[in-house]
């Protein structure tokens, strides 16, 4: 790969982008949180295990969940904590990896929210995370995840999506360019197809008038193996007893997606 995935580096550049871009990121993610709240009314303690810059976390708290959140990126936690405070909310932000949640927060949550399970490439690592989530849930609680879709339960659905994505992908493109206070950052993404993944190589060109141009790189790997047929056996092995998949409409973007739950 061109550069290993460094989440601190990725979030640092995303924070710069957000300082320049007026796009309402929370609006485009809110439909899944509203749908989840309709499914789970009342007093519900939820862990957002994919804090990132706090978009889902803030939306979930505003929908009335009692929220805690975790992320291993120092940059993400710092930014998200400030965004949470600015929104007038109180959400504990934890530095915990997924595989440690079961021991650290055993039986604490009604829901564990995760929108990044499909970023885990190796089955053993994913199984360890799923077992940890299972332990962190109360009896009857549920893990909430995305990407998989029970409407396409047959093996190979993920690889068909890979084919579609690659066919509609521009292999080399300028993803964004923004300037702020004399500094300009340009992100170029170069996509590379492999048998079961697509590597997106991020190349950041960072220019300031008082410094030499700097190039930073990282690679984000799109993993397609965790379709319904791929992940369902691992969820069962981790101890989950019932899997559900509900179709939710993203009104802001105009498409439907699967909101999945695995119950303890």
CSV table of N, CA and C in Angstrom, one decimal, residues 122-124 126-127 130-131 226 229-240:
chain,number,residue,atom,x,y,z
A,122,UNK,N,-9.6,-8.9,8.8
A,122,UNK,CA,-9.3,-10.3,9.2
A,122,UNK,C,-10.4,-10.8,10.1
A,123,UNK,N,-10.9,-12.1,9.8
A,123,UNK,CA,-12.0,-12.7,10.5
A,123,UNK,C,-11.7,-12.8,12.0
A,124,UNK,N,-10.5,-13.1,12.4
A,124,UNK,CA,-10.2,-13.3,13.9
A,124,UNK,C,-10.3,-12.0,14.6
A,126,UNK,N,-12.3,-9.4,13.7
A,126,UNK,CA,-13.7,-9.1,13.7
A,126,UNK,C,-14.4,-9.9,14.8
A,127,UNK,N,-14.1,-11.2,14.8
A,127,UNK,CA,-14.7,-12.0,15.8
A,127,UNK,C,-14.4,-11.6,17.3
A,130,UNK,N,-16.6,-8.6,17.9
A,130,UNK,CA,-18.0,-9.0,18.1
A,130,UNK,C,-18.2,-9.6,19.5
A,131,UNK,N,-17.3,-10.4,19.9
A,131,UNK,CA,-17.4,-11.0,21.3
A,131,UNK,C,-17.4,-10.0,22.4
A,226,UNK,N,-17.8,-8.7,4.2
A,226,UNK,CA,-18.7,-8.8,5.3
A,226,UNK,C,-20.2,-8.4,4.9
A,229,UNK,N,-24.1,-12.9,4.3
A,229,UNK,CA,-23.6,-14.3,4.4
A,229,UNK,C,-22.2,-14.4,5.0
A,230,UNK,N,-21.4,-13.3,4.9
A,230,UNK,CA,-20.1,-13.3,5.5
A,230,UNK,C,-20.1,-13.1,7.0
A,231,UNK,N,-20.9,-12.1,7.5
A,231,UNK,CA,-20.9,-11.7,8.9
A,231,UNK,C,-21.8,-12.5,9.8
A,232,UNK,N,-22.9,-13.0,9.2
A,232,UNK,CA,-23.9,-13.7,10.1
A,232,UNK,C,-23.3,-14.9,10.9
A,233,UNK,N,-22.5,-15.7,10.3
A,233,UNK,CA,-21.9,-16.8,11.1
A,233,UNK,C,-21.0,-16.3,12.2
A,234,UNK,N,-20.3,-15.2,12.0
A,234,UNK,CA,-19.4,-14.7,13.0
A,234,UNK,C,-20.2,-14.1,14.2
A,235,UNK,N,-21.3,-13.5,13.9
A,235,UNK,CA,-22.2,-13.0,14.9
A,235,UNK,C,-22.8,-14.1,15.7
A,236,UNK,N,-23.2,-15.2,15.1
A,236,UNK,CA,-23.7,-16.3,15.8
A,236,UNK,C,-22.6,-17.0,16.7
A,237,UNK,N,-21.4,-17.0,16.1
A,237,UNK,CA,-20.3,-17.6,16.9
A,237,UNK,C,-19.9,-16.7,18.1
A,238,UNK,N,-20.1,-15.4,18.0
A,238,UNK,CA,-19.8,-14.5,19.1
A,238,UNK,C,-20.9,-14.5,20.2
A,239,UNK,N,-22.0,-15.2,19.9
A,239,UNK,CA,-23.0,-15.4,20.9
A,239,UNK,C,-24.3,-14.7,20.7
A,240,UNK,N,-24.5,-14.0,19.6
A,240,UNK,CA,-25.7,-13.3,19.3
A,240,UNK,C,-26.8,-14.3,18.9
